Short mmCIF file of C-alpha atoms and ligand atoms in Angstrom, two decimals:
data_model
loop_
_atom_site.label_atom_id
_atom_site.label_comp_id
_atom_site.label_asym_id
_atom_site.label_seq_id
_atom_site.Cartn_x
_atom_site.Cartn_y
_atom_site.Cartn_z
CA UNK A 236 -7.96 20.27 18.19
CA UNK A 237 -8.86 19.34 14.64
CA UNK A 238 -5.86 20.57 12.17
CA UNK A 239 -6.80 22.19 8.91
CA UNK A 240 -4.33 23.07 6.19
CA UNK A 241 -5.80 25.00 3.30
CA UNK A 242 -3.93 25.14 0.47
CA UNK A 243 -3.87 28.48 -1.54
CA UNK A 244 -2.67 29.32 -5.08
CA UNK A 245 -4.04 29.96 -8.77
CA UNK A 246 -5.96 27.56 -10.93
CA UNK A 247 -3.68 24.99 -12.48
CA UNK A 248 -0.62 25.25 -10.21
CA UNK A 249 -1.05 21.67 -8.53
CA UNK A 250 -3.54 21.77 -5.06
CA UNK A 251 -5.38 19.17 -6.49
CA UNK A 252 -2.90 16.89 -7.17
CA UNK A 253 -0.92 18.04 -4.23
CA UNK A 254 -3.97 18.05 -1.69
CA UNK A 255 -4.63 14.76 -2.65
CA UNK A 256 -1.01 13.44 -2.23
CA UNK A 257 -1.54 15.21 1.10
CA UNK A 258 -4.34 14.03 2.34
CA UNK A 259 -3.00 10.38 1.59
CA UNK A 260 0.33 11.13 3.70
CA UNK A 261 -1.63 13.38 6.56
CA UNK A 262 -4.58 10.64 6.87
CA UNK A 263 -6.76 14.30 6.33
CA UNK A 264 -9.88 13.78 4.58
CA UNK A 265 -9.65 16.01 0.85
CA UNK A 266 -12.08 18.51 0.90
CA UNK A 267 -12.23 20.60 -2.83
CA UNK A 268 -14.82 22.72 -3.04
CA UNK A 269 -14.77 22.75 -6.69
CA UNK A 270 -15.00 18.85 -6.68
CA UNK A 271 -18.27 19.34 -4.52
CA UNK A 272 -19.94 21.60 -6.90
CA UNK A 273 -18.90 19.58 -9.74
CA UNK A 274 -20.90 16.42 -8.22
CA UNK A 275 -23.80 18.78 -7.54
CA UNK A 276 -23.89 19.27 -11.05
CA UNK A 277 -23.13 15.49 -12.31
CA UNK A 278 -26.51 15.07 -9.83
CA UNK A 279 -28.35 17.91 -11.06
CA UNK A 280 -28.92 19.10 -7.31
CA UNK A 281 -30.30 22.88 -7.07
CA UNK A 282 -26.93 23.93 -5.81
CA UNK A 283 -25.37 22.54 -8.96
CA UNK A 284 -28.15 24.25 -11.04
CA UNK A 285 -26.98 27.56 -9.33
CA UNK A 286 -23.43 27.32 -9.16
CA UNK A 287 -23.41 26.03 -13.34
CA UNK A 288 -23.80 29.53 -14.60
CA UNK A 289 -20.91 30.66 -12.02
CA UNK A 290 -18.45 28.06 -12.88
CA UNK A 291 -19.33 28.15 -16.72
CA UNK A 292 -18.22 32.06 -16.79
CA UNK A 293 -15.23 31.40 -14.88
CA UNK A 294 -16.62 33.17 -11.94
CA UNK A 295 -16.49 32.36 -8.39
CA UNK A 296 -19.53 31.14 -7.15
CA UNK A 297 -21.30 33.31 -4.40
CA UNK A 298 -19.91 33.41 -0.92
CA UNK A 299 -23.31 32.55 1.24
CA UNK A 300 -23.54 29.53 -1.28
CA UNK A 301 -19.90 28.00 -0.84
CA UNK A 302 -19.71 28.60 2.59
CA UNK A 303 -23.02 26.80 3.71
CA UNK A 304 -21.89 23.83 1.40
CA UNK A 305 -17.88 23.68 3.34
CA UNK A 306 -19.98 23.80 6.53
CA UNK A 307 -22.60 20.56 5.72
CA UNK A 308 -19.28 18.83 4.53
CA UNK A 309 -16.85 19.48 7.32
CA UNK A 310 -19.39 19.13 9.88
CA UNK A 311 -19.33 15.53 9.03
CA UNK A 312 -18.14 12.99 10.95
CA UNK A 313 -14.82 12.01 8.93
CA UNK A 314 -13.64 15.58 9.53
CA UNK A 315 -13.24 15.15 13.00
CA UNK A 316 -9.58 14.77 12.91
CA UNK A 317 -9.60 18.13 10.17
CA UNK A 318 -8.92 18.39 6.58
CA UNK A 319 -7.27 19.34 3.55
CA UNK A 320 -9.07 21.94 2.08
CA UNK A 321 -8.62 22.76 -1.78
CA UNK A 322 -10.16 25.88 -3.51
CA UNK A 323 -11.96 27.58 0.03
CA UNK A 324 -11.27 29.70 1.04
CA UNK A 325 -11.33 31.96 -1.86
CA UNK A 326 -12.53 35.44 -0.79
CA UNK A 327 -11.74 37.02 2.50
CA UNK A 328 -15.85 36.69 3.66
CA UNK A 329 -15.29 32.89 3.37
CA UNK A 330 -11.76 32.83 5.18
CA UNK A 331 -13.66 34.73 8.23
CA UNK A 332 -16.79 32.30 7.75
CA UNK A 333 -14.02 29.46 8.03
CA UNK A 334 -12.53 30.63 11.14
CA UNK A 335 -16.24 30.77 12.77
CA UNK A 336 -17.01 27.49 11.98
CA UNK A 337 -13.63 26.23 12.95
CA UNK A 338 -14.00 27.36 16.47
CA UNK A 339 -17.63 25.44 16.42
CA UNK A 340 -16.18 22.62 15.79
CA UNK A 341 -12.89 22.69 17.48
CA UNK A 342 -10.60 23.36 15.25
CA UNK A 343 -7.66 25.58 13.64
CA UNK A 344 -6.20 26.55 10.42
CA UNK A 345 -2.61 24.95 10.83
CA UNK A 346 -1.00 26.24 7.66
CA UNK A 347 -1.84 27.54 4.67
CA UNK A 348 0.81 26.18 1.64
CA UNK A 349 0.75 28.88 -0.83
CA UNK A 350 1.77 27.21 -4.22
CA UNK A 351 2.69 29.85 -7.28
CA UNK A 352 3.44 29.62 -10.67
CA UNK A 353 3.85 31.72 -13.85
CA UNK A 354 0.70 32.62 -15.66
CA UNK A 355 2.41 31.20 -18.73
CA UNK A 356 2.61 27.50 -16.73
CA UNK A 357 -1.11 27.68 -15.94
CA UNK A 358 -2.43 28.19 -19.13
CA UNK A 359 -0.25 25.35 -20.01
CA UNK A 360 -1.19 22.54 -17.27
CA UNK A 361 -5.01 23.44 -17.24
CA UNK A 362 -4.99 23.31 -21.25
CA UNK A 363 -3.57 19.61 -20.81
CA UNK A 364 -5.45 18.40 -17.72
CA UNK A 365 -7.45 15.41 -17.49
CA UNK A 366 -9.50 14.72 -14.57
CA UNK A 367 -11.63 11.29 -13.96
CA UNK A 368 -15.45 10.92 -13.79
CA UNK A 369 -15.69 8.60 -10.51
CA UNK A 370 -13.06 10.14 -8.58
CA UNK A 371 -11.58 13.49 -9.58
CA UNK A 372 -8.02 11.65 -10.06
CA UNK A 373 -5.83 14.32 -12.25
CA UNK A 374 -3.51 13.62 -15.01
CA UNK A 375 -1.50 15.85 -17.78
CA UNK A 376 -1.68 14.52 -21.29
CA UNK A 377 2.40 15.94 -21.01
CA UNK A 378 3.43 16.25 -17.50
CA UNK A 379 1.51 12.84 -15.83
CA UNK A 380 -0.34 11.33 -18.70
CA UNK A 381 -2.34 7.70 -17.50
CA UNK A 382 -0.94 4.30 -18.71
CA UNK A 383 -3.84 4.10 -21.18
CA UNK A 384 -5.05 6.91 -22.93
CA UNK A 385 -8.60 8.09 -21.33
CA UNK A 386 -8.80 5.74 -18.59
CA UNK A 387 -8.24 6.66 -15.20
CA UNK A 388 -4.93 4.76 -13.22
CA UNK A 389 -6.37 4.15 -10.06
CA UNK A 390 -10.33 3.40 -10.54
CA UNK A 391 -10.31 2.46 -14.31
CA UNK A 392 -12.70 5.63 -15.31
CA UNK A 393 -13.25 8.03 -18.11
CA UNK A 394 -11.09 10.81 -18.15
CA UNK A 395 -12.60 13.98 -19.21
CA UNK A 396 -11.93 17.79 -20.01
CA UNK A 397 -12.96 20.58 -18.09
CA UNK A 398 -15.32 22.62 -19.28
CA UNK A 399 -14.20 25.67 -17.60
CA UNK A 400 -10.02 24.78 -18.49
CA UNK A 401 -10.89 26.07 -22.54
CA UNK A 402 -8.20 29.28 -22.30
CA UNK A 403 -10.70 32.01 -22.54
CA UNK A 404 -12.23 30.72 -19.50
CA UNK A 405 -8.76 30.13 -17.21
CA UNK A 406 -7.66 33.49 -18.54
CA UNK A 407 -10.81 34.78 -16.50
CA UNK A 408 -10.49 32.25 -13.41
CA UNK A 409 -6.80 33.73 -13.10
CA UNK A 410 -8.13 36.97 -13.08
CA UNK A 411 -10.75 36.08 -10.56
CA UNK A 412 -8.09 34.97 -8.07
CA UNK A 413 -5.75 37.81 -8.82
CA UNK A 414 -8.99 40.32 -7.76
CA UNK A 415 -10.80 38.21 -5.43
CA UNK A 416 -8.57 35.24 -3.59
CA UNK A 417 -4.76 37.36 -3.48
CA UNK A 418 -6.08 39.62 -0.78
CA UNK A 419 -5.66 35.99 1.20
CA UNK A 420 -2.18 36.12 0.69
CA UNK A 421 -1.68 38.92 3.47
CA UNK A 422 -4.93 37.53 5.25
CA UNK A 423 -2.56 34.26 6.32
CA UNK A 424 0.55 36.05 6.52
CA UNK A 425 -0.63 38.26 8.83
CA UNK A 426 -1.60 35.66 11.17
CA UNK A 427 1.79 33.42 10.76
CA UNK A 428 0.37 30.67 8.68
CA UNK A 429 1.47 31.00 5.30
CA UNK A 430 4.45 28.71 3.43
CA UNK A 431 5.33 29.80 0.60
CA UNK A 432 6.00 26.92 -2.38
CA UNK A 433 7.25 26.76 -5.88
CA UNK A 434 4.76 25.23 -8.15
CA UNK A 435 6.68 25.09 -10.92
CA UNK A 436 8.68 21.87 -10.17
CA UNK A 437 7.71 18.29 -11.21
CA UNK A 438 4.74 16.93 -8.59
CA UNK A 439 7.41 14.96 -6.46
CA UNK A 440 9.97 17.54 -6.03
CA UNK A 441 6.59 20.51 -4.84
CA UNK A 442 5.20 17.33 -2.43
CA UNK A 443 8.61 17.27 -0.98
CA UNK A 444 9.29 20.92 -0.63
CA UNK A 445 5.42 21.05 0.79
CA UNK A 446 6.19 18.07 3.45
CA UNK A 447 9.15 19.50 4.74
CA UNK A 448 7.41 23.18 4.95
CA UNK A 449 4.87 21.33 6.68
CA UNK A 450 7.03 19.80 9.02
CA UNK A 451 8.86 22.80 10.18
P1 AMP B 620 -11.72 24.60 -8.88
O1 AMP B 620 -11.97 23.16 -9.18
O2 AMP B 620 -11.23 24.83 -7.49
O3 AMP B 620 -10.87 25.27 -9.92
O4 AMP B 620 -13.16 25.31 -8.93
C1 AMP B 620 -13.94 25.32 -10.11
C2 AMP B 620 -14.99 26.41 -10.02
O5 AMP B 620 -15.87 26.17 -8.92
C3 AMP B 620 -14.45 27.82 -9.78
O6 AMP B 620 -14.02 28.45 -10.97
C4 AMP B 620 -15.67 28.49 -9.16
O7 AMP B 620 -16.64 28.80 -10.14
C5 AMP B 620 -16.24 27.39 -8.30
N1 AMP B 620 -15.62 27.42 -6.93
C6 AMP B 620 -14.81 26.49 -6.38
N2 AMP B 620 -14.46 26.85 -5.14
C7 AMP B 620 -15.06 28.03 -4.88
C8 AMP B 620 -15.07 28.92 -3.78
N3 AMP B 620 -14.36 28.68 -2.66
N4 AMP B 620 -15.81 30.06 -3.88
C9 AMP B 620 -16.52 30.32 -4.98
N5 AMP B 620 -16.54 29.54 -6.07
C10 AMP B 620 -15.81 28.40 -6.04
#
């Protein structure tokens, strides 16, 4: 059976940087659906023409959209083994869409790591974030700033700002998730999967307190 974790929590509290220190130590392929549509619109694919105006406003883009793009990429063949899904599910249509296609291909939801932090914090780490062209790597220009200033660590990129990290627009994506993603708070609960995790620790001591969880 193919294990899936998905990691749930607000914009700027760490997935990202957690799913990838994750997938790393789990051998899980890093699936961010929010790194997908960003490459659909580096490509200028009609997905990424669609999901631009979403993304722009801070909205989530629509459900039929993101749920057809986590099925092409987990029905591929390096998900076999399952993966570590960042940013889907967000609404409860796309957590019941996940646990259809799961059961196609022969797999489960294992956990779901639910990572919180004050608003206060988000503003904070999203305002500083730095994220690299060729890979997605992320940095803080306080908390983990590179070696050299605008050049990725690990694959010698450009680091750039998100468009959709100005304030204005993560004051809206929090209050997207508050509306639209908390409802999966009680969705996993319900069913025994969720682990509750302080965000608001430095990266090594929320990996640790996420491995252990994990563990258990
Ligand atoms: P993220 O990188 O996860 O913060 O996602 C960036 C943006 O991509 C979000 O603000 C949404 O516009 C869009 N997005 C990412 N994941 C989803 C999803 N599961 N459902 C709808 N829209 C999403």
């Amino acid at each position: 059976m193919a294990t899936y974790i998905v990691l749930l929590g607000p914009p700027g509290v760490g997935k990202g940087t957690q799913a990838k220190i994750l997938a790393k130590s789990t051998k899980l392929v890093h699936v961010s659906s929010g790194d997908l549509f960003r490459e659909n619109l580096k490509n200028q694919t009609e997905l990424g023409k669609l999901a631009k105006s979403f993304m722009d406003k801070g909205d989530l883009v629509p459900d039929d959209v993101t749920i057809s793009m986590i099925r092409d990429r987990i029905s591929r063949h390096d998900c076999d083994a399952g993966a570590i899904l960042d940013g889907f599910p967000r609404t409860p249509t796309q957590a019941d869409a996940l646990e259809k296609m799961l059961t196609e291909f022969h797999g489960q939801v294992d956990a779901v790591p639910y990572i919180t932090a004050a608003e206060d914090i988000l503003v904070e780490r999203t305002g500083g974030r730095w994220s690299c062209r060729a890979q997605g790597h992320i940095y803080h220009q306080k908390f983990s700033p590179p070696k050299k200033e605008g050049i990725c660590d690990v694959d010698g990129s450009e680091l750039y700002q998100r468009d959709d990290d100005k304030v204005e627009t993560v004051t809206k994506r929090i209050r997207v998730y508050l509306d639209q993603t908390m409802p999966l708070v009680e969705y996993y609960r319900k069913r025994g999967k969720l682990l509750e995790i302080n965000g608001m620790e430095a990266v090594e001591q929320v990996t640790q307190k996420l491995l252990s969880a994990l563990k258990k």
